[in-house]
Amino acid sequence: MRTGRPLLAAAVLAVVTTTAAYAFGPDAERSPAASQKKTTTSTPSPACKADPRRPKRELRGVWIATTQNIDWPSRAGLRPDRQRAEYVKILDSAAKRNLNAVFVQVRPASDALYKSSLEPWSQYLTGTEGKDPGWDPLPFLISEAHKRGMEFHAWFNPYRASYKDSVSKLPRSHPARQHPDWTVKYGGRLYYNPGMPAVREHVVKVINDVVSRYDIDGVHFDDYFYPYPVAGATFDDRAAFRRYGKGRKLAEWRRDNVDTLVAEVDRAVHRAKGHVRFGISPFGIWRNKSNDPTGSATSGMSAYDSIYADARAWIKDGTVDYVLPQLYWPRGHRQADYNTLVRWWSNEVKGSDVQLYIGQGLYRVGTRDDRTWTRPGELAAQVGVNRDSKQVDGEVFFSAKQLLTNPLRAIDRVATTYYSRPALPPAVPDAGGQAPAAPQGVRAQGTALSWTPAQGARAYAVYRLPKSGRDCHTADARDLVAVVGGPSYTAKAPGTYLITSIDRLSRESDAVRVNTG
């Protein structure tokens, strides 16, 4: 279990100063206009029975892939203002559906979608690797997420060096060109050799640089470790194995290389900033029962055996804050049934303080490779399976392109059925310490609410009490109408509102009451 983690003191937590706020309309009854004189009071909340249909805390995220311009930017070479407009459109679409986190790919292949002294600019910005786009996108990407009360997770690919396998075609500043001995050519692409200590040192340095310089909430790895098998190709790491294998079997050594990097990144992230979380989105099958009696009742590729990714070890060792397995199969799939895999992963995290989110295959909706994906309700049904598991704390959808195109209106069905209310991200299990300070100076001018930014606040939760005045905001999201990034909110109806502060560890302050007219 994860214990003894350094936590960020309230004194060094960022104070949110932006006044932008994105609100989600309340469905509570309208209240009569209040008196012209407005007062605010701290309001303790009586215990209420939670409504499981309206969880107050749940991760609801979307992956925004930059590699090969899958999601953003839509194509290379766009002007910065077009890039910004496209990103805002994605976030507005996410906010409309009450999502609360984005996972943005900032390092697709040993390149950078941010200003870096360690790796070249990504080709997916300008069309030319190493070419300066004329601006640093990352502060904008982060601030726009935070304005909407969303968490920003920076997504890194640790081992992919280039989509080409020629070192000589890379920019002169590229680490793979400067250190060709770090690389392995495989399947027409270039990879860093996970068995090289210098490679691990470089990857950790890159991630530490981003954590130290940018206001991110999380560091995220996807499922690419050792490359996926390519028929007829051999990943030639024999020299490194002879030098560093120390008598182990090749597969054991490869898994240990990945485990070592995961542990080193974990330490570096939390040493730099205690509130930043580190998590991984592994391939959905750890091992099959045919490989291991403790594996899942599935028959697909084994991440443990094929790409040397041992998610069970990361959970057991506590070297991740969360796991986010990619369960891109439908319910009833013959080789990899969704329900079976949710149960398996739920059992793996049980008793640990590693959180479990599920990766949802939004991109599969409407495709005909499996008839189940032609059913508009399949995605929502999968979210329902997640809700029924005590261990699952939310889900992330791949990817943002389908969030915009909305195939079969499936994501709207998810939002209507399960995301009708906003939600706070799950609290960090080992957070401890004090909750942030409550907002001060809360005031109302008509239906416009404002307050003084609270020290240590990342966002603010806004609750609207029902006409009865009964306050159940601490139990679930029945009264939650908005999560905003700044100290203001425009109410959609007059009534009694409660405002709380949310800090970097998703801890919540006491509530302050205000009446609007």
XYZ file of N, CA and C in Angstrom, residues 130-342:
639
model
N 11.062 19.200 -34.760
C 12.092 20.133 -34.335
C 11.804 21.582 -34.663
N 10.769 21.844 -35.463
C 10.446 23.222 -35.833
C 9.652 23.911 -34.742
N 10.100 25.082 -34.331
C 9.436 25.859 -33.284
C 8.078 26.340 -33.790
N 6.977 26.015 -33.081
C 5.650 26.448 -33.538
C 5.355 27.910 -33.240
N 6.249 28.574 -32.524
C 6.041 29.985 -32.223
C 5.304 30.244 -30.931
N 4.948 29.187 -30.238
C 4.307 29.345 -28.928
C 4.454 28.042 -28.164
N 4.294 28.114 -26.859
C 4.335 26.920 -26.017
C 2.889 26.530 -25.691
N 2.375 25.466 -26.304
C 0.962 25.121 -26.093
C 0.610 24.690 -24.675
N 1.562 24.092 -23.941
C 1.171 23.406 -22.709
C 0.543 24.310 -21.655
N 1.076 25.512 -21.374
C 0.374 26.347 -20.387
C -1.076 26.629 -20.768
N -1.329 26.848 -22.060
C -2.697 27.084 -22.521
C -3.555 25.845 -22.327
N -3.031 24.674 -22.703
C -3.795 23.437 -22.566
C -4.190 23.202 -21.113
N -3.267 23.456 -20.214
C -3.515 23.251 -18.786
C -4.524 24.263 -18.259
N -4.301 25.539 -18.577
C -5.156 26.589 -18.002
C -6.595 26.462 -18.484
N -6.800 26.065 -19.748
C -8.165 25.918 -20.244
C -8.881 24.763 -19.540
N -8.150 23.688 -19.242
C -8.756 22.600 -18.468
C -9.107 23.075 -17.066
N -8.179 23.754 -16.428
C -8.413 24.217 -15.066
C -9.545 25.237 -14.986
N -9.694 26.073 -16.002
C -10.803 27.026 -16.007
C -12.148 26.322 -15.894
N -12.212 25.132 -16.449
C -13.455 24.373 -16.444
C -13.542 23.418 -15.255
N -12.650 23.576 -14.303
C -12.654 22.714 -13.127
C -12.164 21.313 -13.408
N -11.480 21.104 -14.541
C -11.015 19.780 -14.936
C -9.568 19.551 -14.524
N -9.244 18.302 -14.215
C -7.856 17.924 -14.003
C -7.152 17.778 -15.350
N -5.849 18.048 -15.349
C -5.036 17.896 -16.559
C -3.948 16.863 -16.281
N -4.012 15.746 -17.018
C -3.012 14.689 -16.900
C -2.142 14.688 -18.157
N -0.839 14.821 -17.966
C 0.104 14.831 -19.083
C 0.465 13.396 -19.445
N 0.228 13.028 -20.694
C 0.352 11.651 -21.177
C 1.665 11.506 -21.953
N 2.504 10.585 -21.504
C 3.827 10.346 -22.092
C 3.908 8.928 -22.663
N 4.578 8.787 -23.793
C 4.972 7.462 -24.279
C 6.447 7.284 -23.915
N 6.778 6.326 -23.058
C 8.150 6.278 -22.534
C 9.210 5.772 -23.498
N 8.879 4.817 -24.383
C 9.920 4.124 -25.138
C 9.900 4.350 -26.645
N 8.852 4.900 -27.197
C 8.830 5.122 -28.645
C 9.756 6.288 -28.976
N 10.742 6.032 -29.854
C 11.699 7.080 -30.215
C 11.312 7.783 -31.505
N 10.774 7.042 -32.481
C 10.407 7.655 -33.747
C 9.525 6.692 -34.539
N 8.629 7.264 -35.339
C 7.828 6.447 -36.246
C 8.631 6.019 -37.470
N 9.813 6.590 -37.632
C 10.747 6.157 -38.669
C 11.838 5.323 -38.000
N 12.526 4.481 -38.783
C 13.592 3.685 -38.168
C 14.980 4.164 -38.568
N 15.064 5.357 -39.163
C 16.347 5.914 -39.564
C 16.769 7.008 -38.594
N 17.849 6.774 -37.884
C 18.360 7.766 -36.937
C 18.809 9.020 -37.664
N 19.383 8.858 -38.855
C 19.956 10.001 -39.584
C 18.904 11.013 -40.026
N 17.625 10.613 -40.084
C 16.567 11.516 -40.512
C 15.964 12.315 -39.360
N 16.429 12.057 -38.158
C 15.938 12.789 -36.991
C 16.669 14.116 -36.857
N 16.060 15.107 -36.190
C 16.762 16.368 -35.934
C 18.061 16.114 -35.170
N 19.045 16.971 -35.394
C 20.351 16.776 -34.753
C 20.244 16.776 -33.227
N 19.253 17.491 -32.702
C 19.107 17.577 -31.246
C 18.379 16.377 -30.654
N 17.872 15.477 -31.496
C 17.075 14.355 -31.006
C 17.948 13.410 -30.186
N 17.494 13.000 -28.998
C 18.298 12.097 -28.170
C 18.690 10.803 -28.876
N 17.817 10.274 -29.733
C 18.133 9.026 -30.429
C 19.250 9.224 -31.448
N 19.337 10.414 -32.010
C 20.433 10.689 -32.944
C 21.734 10.910 -32.195
N 21.633 11.518 -31.042
C 22.826 11.748 -30.226
C 23.309 10.466 -29.555
N 22.380 9.532 -29.322
C 22.728 8.277 -28.627
C 22.125 7.097 -29.395
N 22.603 6.810 -30.588
C 22.017 5.708 -31.362
C 22.132 4.359 -30.659
N 23.073 4.236 -29.724
C 23.219 2.978 -28.983
C 22.058 2.746 -28.025
N 21.230 3.754 -27.796
C 20.052 3.587 -26.946
C 18.913 2.896 -27.694
N 18.989 2.798 -28.990
C 17.827 2.461 -29.803
C 17.841 1.032 -30.347
N 16.635 0.577 -30.681
C 16.431 -0.704 -31.356
C 15.451 -0.471 -32.501
N 15.798 -0.932 -33.713
C 14.882 -0.863 -34.840
C 13.973 -2.087 -34.806
N 12.677 -1.836 -34.956
C 11.733 -2.951 -34.854
C 10.453 -2.592 -35.600
N 10.050 -3.442 -36.531
C 8.798 -3.233 -37.241
C 8.717 -1.930 -37.996
N 9.852 -1.429 -38.486
C 9.864 -0.184 -39.236
C 9.880 1.068 -38.384
N 9.998 0.912 -37.074
C 10.043 2.057 -36.169
C 11.281 1.975 -35.274
N 11.505 3.051 -34.553
C 12.670 3.145 -33.690
C 12.211 3.244 -32.239
N 12.775 2.384 -31.391
C 12.401 2.349 -29.980
C 13.640 2.550 -29.108
N 13.433 3.165 -27.961
C 14.479 3.156 -26.949
C 14.508 1.783 -26.300
N 15.685 1.345 -25.963
C 15.873 0.028 -25.350
C 15.583 0.120 -23.859
N 14.502 -0.493 -23.381
C 14.172 -0.397 -21.956
C 15.231 -0.988 -21.033
N 16.124 -1.803 -21.579
C 17.159 -2.416 -20.756
C 18.357 -1.541 -20.499
N 18.381 -0.339 -21.074
C 19.524 0.562 -20.906
C 19.272 1.522 -19.745
N 20.105 1.509 -18.716
C 19.925 2.468 -17.611
C 19.898 3.911 -18.080
N 20.677 4.244 -19.119
C 20.703 5.616 -19.618
C 19.356 6.021 -20.204
N 18.641 5.065 -20.797
C 17.305 5.337 -21.333
C 16.356 5.675 -20.194
N 16.375 4.870 -19.160
C 15.498 5.148 -18.014
C 15.821 6.511 -17.412
N 17.095 6.814 -17.297
C 17.501 8.105 -16.738
C 16.963 9.255 -17.580
N 17.015 9.099 -18.907
C 16.515 10.156 -19.785
C 14.998 10.316 -19.656
N 14.281 9.212 -19.659
C 12.818 9.279 -19.553
C 12.410 9.950 -18.247
N 13.039 9.570 -17.162
C 12.729 10.183 -15.863
C 13.032 11.673 -15.892
N 14.134 12.055 -16.519
C 14.515 13.464 -16.599
C 13.465 14.264 -17.384
N 12.983 13.690 -18.484
C 11.956 14.358 -19.295
C 10.694 14.584 -18.477
N 10.256 13.560 -17.781
C 9.018 13.673 -17.007
C 9.194 14.625 -15.837
N 10.319 14.539 -15.165
C 10.577 15.444 -14.043
C 10.589 16.897 -14.503
N 11.097 17.134 -15.715
C 11.129 18.480 -16.273
C 9.720 19.042 -16.419
N 8.810 18.230 -16.928
C 7.433 18.688 -17.119
C 6.736 18.895 -15.767
N 6.905 17.938 -14.866
C 6.271 18.064 -13.550
C 6.760 19.322 -12.839
N 8.044 19.610 -12.945
C 8.633 20.746 -12.232
C 8.208 22.085 -12.817
N 8.044 22.150 -14.142
C 7.828 23.447 -14.787
C 6.374 23.766 -15.110
N 5.521 22.768 -15.133
C 4.141 22.995 -15.554
C 3.150 22.556 -14.478
N 1.990 23.184 -14.496
C 0.991 23.012 -13.438
C 0.060 21.829 -13.726
N 0.641 20.654 -13.935
C -0.168 19.483 -14.268
C -0.682 18.805 -13.002
N -1.713 17.984 -13.171
C -2.299 17.243 -12.050
C -1.895 15.775 -12.044
N -1.428 15.271 -13.192
C -1.065 13.867 -13.252
C -0.073 13.586 -14.364
N 0.677 12.492 -14.195
C 1.552 11.935 -15.225
C 0.957 10.593 -15.619
N 0.832 10.377 -16.926
C 0.098 9.223 -17.423
C 0.900 8.476 -18.485
N 0.974 7.149 -18.357
C 1.521 6.270 -19.391
C 0.368 5.476 -20.005
N 0.474 5.187 -21.309
C -0.512 4.304 -21.918
C 0.019 2.873 -21.916
N -0.376 2.048 -22.903
C -0.059 0.620 -22.869
C 1.167 0.244 -23.694
N 1.944 1.236 -24.144
C 3.109 0.921 -24.972
C 4.370 0.855 -24.114
N 4.833 -0.360 -23.886
C 6.094 -0.583 -23.161
C 7.065 -1.225 -24.148
N 7.430 -2.464 -23.990
C 8.068 -3.132 -25.111
C 7.042 -3.148 -26.246
N 7.489 -3.040 -27.497
C 6.516 -2.908 -28.588
C 5.632 -4.133 -28.753
N 4.438 -3.891 -29.249
C 3.533 -5.000 -29.567
C 4.193 -5.909 -30.601
N 3.961 -7.212 -30.508
C 4.628 -8.154 -31.417
C 4.325 -7.870 -32.893
N 5.362 -7.945 -33.705
C 5.253 -7.820 -35.154
C 5.704 -9.145 -35.762
N 4.855 -9.746 -36.569
C 5.170 -11.056 -37.150
C 6.485 -11.015 -37.923
N 7.360 -11.969 -37.627
C 8.625 -12.087 -38.335
C 9.712 -11.147 -37.883
N 9.425 -10.276 -36.901
C 10.420 -9.304 -36.427
C 10.934 -9.712 -35.052
N 12.189 -9.358 -34.783
C 12.819 -9.647 -33.497
C 13.292 -8.346 -32.859
N 12.915 -8.142 -31.620
C 13.400 -6.968 -30.882
C 14.798 -7.313 -30.371
N 15.800 -6.761 -31.016
C 17.181 -7.173 -30.778
C 17.805 -6.366 -29.640
N 17.616 -6.873 -28.437
C 18.247 -6.253 -27.259
C 19.253 -7.203 -26.628
N 19.865 -8.055 -27.480
C 20.780 -9.075 -26.964
C 21.994 -8.474 -26.275
N 22.540 -7.408 -26.833
C 23.743 -6.814 -26.242
C 23.461 -6.281 -24.839
N 22.343 -5.592 -24.697
C 21.992 -5.062 -23.376
C 21.696 -6.197 -22.405
N 21.059 -7.247 -22.907
C 20.749 -8.389 -22.048
C 22.022 -9.061 -21.540
N 23.006 -9.225 -22.430
C 24.277 -9.818 -21.990
C 24.948 -8.952 -20.934
N 24.827 -7.649 -21.085
C 25.509 -6.732 -20.162
C 24.778 -6.582 -18.834
N 23.447 -6.549 -18.877
C 22.682 -6.208 -17.674
C 21.763 -7.335 -17.183
N 21.696 -8.442 -17.901
C 20.747 -9.496 -17.552
C 21.017 -10.181 -16.237
N 22.256 -10.298 -15.843
C 22.659 -10.860 -14.547
C 22.044 -12.240 -14.290
N 22.069 -13.069 -15.319
C 21.640 -14.450 -15.146
C 20.151 -14.698 -15.174
N 19.362 -13.654 -15.347
C 17.909 -13.846 -15.389
C 17.464 -14.316 -16.772
N 16.244 -14.823 -16.842
C 15.659 -15.150 -18.128
C 15.298 -13.853 -18.844
N 15.279 -13.896 -20.168
C 15.036 -12.683 -20.951
C 13.713 -12.022 -20.588
N 12.630 -12.805 -20.523
C 11.315 -12.227 -20.219
C 11.297 -11.606 -18.824
N 11.912 -12.275 -17.878
C 11.967 -11.755 -16.510
C 12.740 -10.446 -16.472
N 13.856 -10.410 -17.194
C 14.681 -9.201 -17.243
C 13.913 -8.046 -17.875
N 13.206 -8.312 -18.961
C 12.435 -7.254 -19.620
C 11.345 -6.696 -18.700
N 10.635 -7.571 -18.020
C 9.608 -7.075 -17.092
C 10.236 -6.259 -15.974
N 11.375 -6.685 -15.507
C 12.056 -5.941 -14.447
C 12.489 -4.560 -14.937
N 12.884 -4.472 -16.205
C 13.257 -3.167 -16.756
C 12.078 -2.206 -16.715
N 10.900 -2.699 -17.111
C 9.703 -1.861 -17.088
C 9.333 -1.506 -15.652
N 9.352 -2.498 -14.759
C 9.014 -2.251 -13.361
C 9.947 -1.215 -12.742
N 11.219 -1.286 -13.109
C 12.203 -0.342 -12.566
C 11.899 1.070 -13.029
N 11.576 1.232 -14.316
C 11.225 2.567 -14.808
C 9.982 3.092 -14.096
N 8.975 2.253 -13.961
C 7.734 2.684 -13.298
C 8.039 3.168 -11.882
N 8.843 2.431 -11.142
C 9.182 2.818 -9.776
C 9.987 4.119 -9.752
N 10.901 4.283 -10.709
C 11.714 5.493 -10.742
C 10.879 6.717 -11.104
N 9.954 6.571 -12.040
C 9.063 7.683 -12.386
C 8.181 8.032 -11.195
N 7.657 7.019 -10.539
C 6.814 7.233 -9.366
C 7.536 8.069 -8.307
N 8.779 7.684 -8.015
C 9.550 8.427 -7.011
C 9.821 9.853 -7.471
N 10.197 10.012 -8.723
C 10.538 11.342 -9.224
C 9.333 12.280 -9.215
N 8.189 11.768 -9.629
C 6.982 12.594 -9.684
C 6.616 13.095 -8.302
N 6.589 12.200 -7.329
C 6.138 12.599 -5.996
C 7.197 13.355 -5.221
N 8.440 13.188 -5.618
C 9.494 13.996 -5.015
C 9.398 15.438 -5.509
N 9.050 15.603 -6.778
C 8.960 16.945 -7.352
C 7.736 17.694 -6.832
N 6.575 17.035 -6.874
C 5.321 17.646 -6.411
C 4.440 16.556 -5.835
N 4.191 16.624 -4.558
C 3.474 15.555 -3.878
C 2.045 15.364 -4.333
N 1.438 16.401 -4.904
C 0.026 16.268 -5.293
C -0.154 15.675 -6.677
N 0.897 15.598 -7.482
C 0.760 15.072 -8.843
C 0.662 13.551 -8.775
N -0.344 13.001 -9.450
C -0.547 11.552 -9.440
C 0.095 10.898 -10.661
N 0.478 9.660 -10.500
C 1.095 8.890 -11.571
C 0.284 7.629 -11.793
N -0.133 7.417 -13.032
C -0.916 6.230 -13.327
C -0.643 5.695 -14.712
N -1.067 4.456 -14.929
C -0.798 3.755 -16.178
C -2.080 3.124 -16.701
N -2.196 3.125 -18.024
C -3.346 2.515 -18.695
C -2.883 1.264 -19.435
N -2.796 0.133 -18.737
C -2.255 -1.075 -19.375
C -3.244 -1.701 -20.356
N -2.713 -2.540 -21.221
C -3.566 -3.396 -22.054
C -4.510 -4.150 -21.129
N -5.739 -4.390 -21.606
C -6.795 -4.872 -20.719
C -6.622 -6.250 -20.138
N -5.783 -7.086 -20.750
C -5.572 -8.444 -20.228
C -4.177 -8.545 -19.639
N -4.103 -8.781 -18.327
C -2.805 -8.996 -17.683
C -2.245 -10.343 -18.139
N -2.937 -11.420 -17.791
C -2.631 -12.767 -18.289
C -3.945 -13.546 -18.376
N -3.982 -14.518 -19.245
C -5.133 -15.416 -19.343
C -4.973 -16.583 -18.376
N -6.063 -17.196 -18.032
C -5.996 -18.375 -17.166
C -5.138 -19.480 -17.788
N -5.078 -19.521 -19.113
C -4.233 -20.528 -19.758
C -2.752 -20.272 -19.512
N -2.399 -19.002 -19.218
C -1.024 -18.659 -18.871
C -0.763 -18.796 -17.377
N -1.803 -18.457 -16.591
C -1.646 -18.356 -15.144
C -3.025 -18.586 -14.525
N -3.161 -19.504 -13.582
C -4.482 -19.767 -12.992
C -5.091 -18.555 -12.298
N -4.263 -17.563 -11.960
C -4.804 -16.357 -11.326
C -5.138 -15.270 -12.349
N -4.949 -15.564 -13.626
C -5.300 -14.608 -14.668
C -6.795 -14.582 -14.922
N -7.197 -13.803 -15.919
C -8.622 -13.654 -16.233
C -9.096 -14.760 -17.163
N -10.386 -15.002 -17.145
C -11.000 -16.022 -18.005
C -11.178 -15.442 -19.406
N -10.039 -15.207 -20.040
C -9.990 -14.594 -21.364
C -9.006 -15.376 -22.216
N -8.919 -15.014 -23.504
C -7.991 -15.713 -24.387
C -7.343 -14.768 -25.393
N -7.112 -13.539 -24.981
C -6.470 -12.556 -25.848
C -4.988 -12.435 -25.552
N -4.375 -11.405 -26.128
C -2.956 -11.171 -25.892
C -2.699 -10.906 -24.417
N -1.609 -11.447 -23.904
C -1.213 -11.232 -22.513
C -0.175 -10.120 -22.439
N -0.515 -9.021 -21.735
C 0.442 -7.922 -21.595
C 1.695 -8.374 -20.855
N 1.526 -9.243 -19.889
C 2.643 -9.754 -19.089
C 3.645 -10.488 -19.970
N 3.160 -11.291 -20.905
C 4.023 -12.141 -21.718
C 4.450 -11.496 -23.034
N 3.625 -10.612 -23.596
C 3.902 -10.080 -24.931
C 4.592 -8.728 -24.932
N 4.233 -7.835 -24.003
C 4.877 -6.520 -23.964
C 5.537 -6.260 -22.605
N 5.598 -7.296 -21.769
C 6.368 -7.302 -20.523
C 5.892 -6.237 -19.540
N 4.574 -6.048 -19.510
C 3.945 -5.078 -18.616
C 3.217 -5.827 -17.506
N 3.716 -5.708 -16.284
C 3.181 -6.458 -15.146
C 2.404 -5.529 -14.227
N 1.168 -5.242 -14.616
C 0.354 -4.315 -13.825
C 0.104 -4.828 -12.421
N 0.027 -6.141 -12.254
C -0.166 -6.692 -10.909
C 0.985 -6.274 -9.998
N 2.197 -6.283 -10.514
C 3.357 -5.885 -9.710
C 3.274 -4.417 -9.323
N 2.831 -3.562 -10.233
C 2.741 -2.137 -9.909
C 1.717 -1.906 -8.809
N 0.614 -2.637 -8.877
C -0.405 -2.500 -7.832
C 0.138 -3.002 -6.502
N 0.749 -4.170 -6.528
C 1.272 -4.774 -5.302
C 2.354 -3.909 -4.674
N 3.238 -3.346 -5.513
C 4.350 -2.539 -5.005
C 3.937 -1.103 -4.711
N 2.741 -0.711 -5.132
C 2.286 0.655 -4.883
C 3.061 1.692 -5.662
N 3.557 1.333 -6.850
C 4.342 2.282 -7.637
C 3.493 3.066 -8.631
N 2.186 2.930 -8.543
C 1.254 3.766 -9.301
C 0.161 4.240 -8.350
N -0.404 5.384 -8.673
C -1.552 5.880 -7.912
C -2.858 5.294 -8.434
N -2.880 4.985 -9.721
C -4.077 4.389 -10.303
C -3.679 3.500 -11.477
N -4.544 2.553 -11.792
C -4.457 1.801 -13.040
C -5.737 2.059 -13.828
N -5.588 2.105 -15.152
C -6.679 2.453 -16.037
C -6.670 1.472 -17.211
N -7.014 0.207 -16.970
C -6.930 -0.804 -18.039
C -7.841 -0.466 -19.211
N -7.332 -0.722 -20.395
C -8.081 -0.435 -21.614
C -8.971 -1.636 -21.950
N -10.232 -1.523 -21.610
C -11.184 -2.613 -21.840
C -12.041 -2.278 -23.051
N -11.450 -2.449 -24.213
C -12.083 -2.019 -25.454
C -12.881 -3.141 -26.126
N -13.346 -4.080 -25.337
C -14.186 -5.172 -25.828
C -15.602 -5.006 -25.283
N -16.589 -5.488 -25.997
C -17.965 -5.365 -25.497
C -18.309 -6.465 -24.500
N -19.419 -6.308 -23.856
C -19.940 -7.362 -22.994
C -20.245 -8.592 -23.850
N -19.895 -9.736 -23.340
C -20.171 -10.972 -24.055
C -19.148 -11.348 -25.098
N -18.059 -10.577 -25.235
C -17.027 -10.914 -26.213
C -16.436 -12.280 -25.883
N -16.274 -13.121 -26.904
C -15.849 -14.513 -26.659
C -14.448 -14.594 -26.085
N -13.547 -13.729 -26.512
C -12.166 -13.805 -26.034
C -11.885 -12.905 -24.837
N -12.617 -11.820 -24.746
C -12.333 -10.850 -23.680
C -13.632 -10.146 -23.282
N -14.405 -10.808 -22.480
C -15.690 -10.266 -22.043
C -15.483 -9.086 -21.108
N -16.163 -8.001 -21.386
C -16.016 -6.781 -20.591
C -16.312 -7.021 -19.116
N -17.430 -7.665 -18.821
C -17.808 -7.906 -17.425
C -16.749 -8.728 -16.692
N -16.237 -9.741 -17.353
C -15.213 -10.599 -16.749
C -13.979 -9.786 -16.384
N -13.575 -8.896 -17.282
C -12.361 -8.113 -17.042
C -12.555 -7.052 -15.964
N -13.733 -6.444 -15.900
C -13.990 -5.489 -14.814
C -13.894 -6.199 -13.467
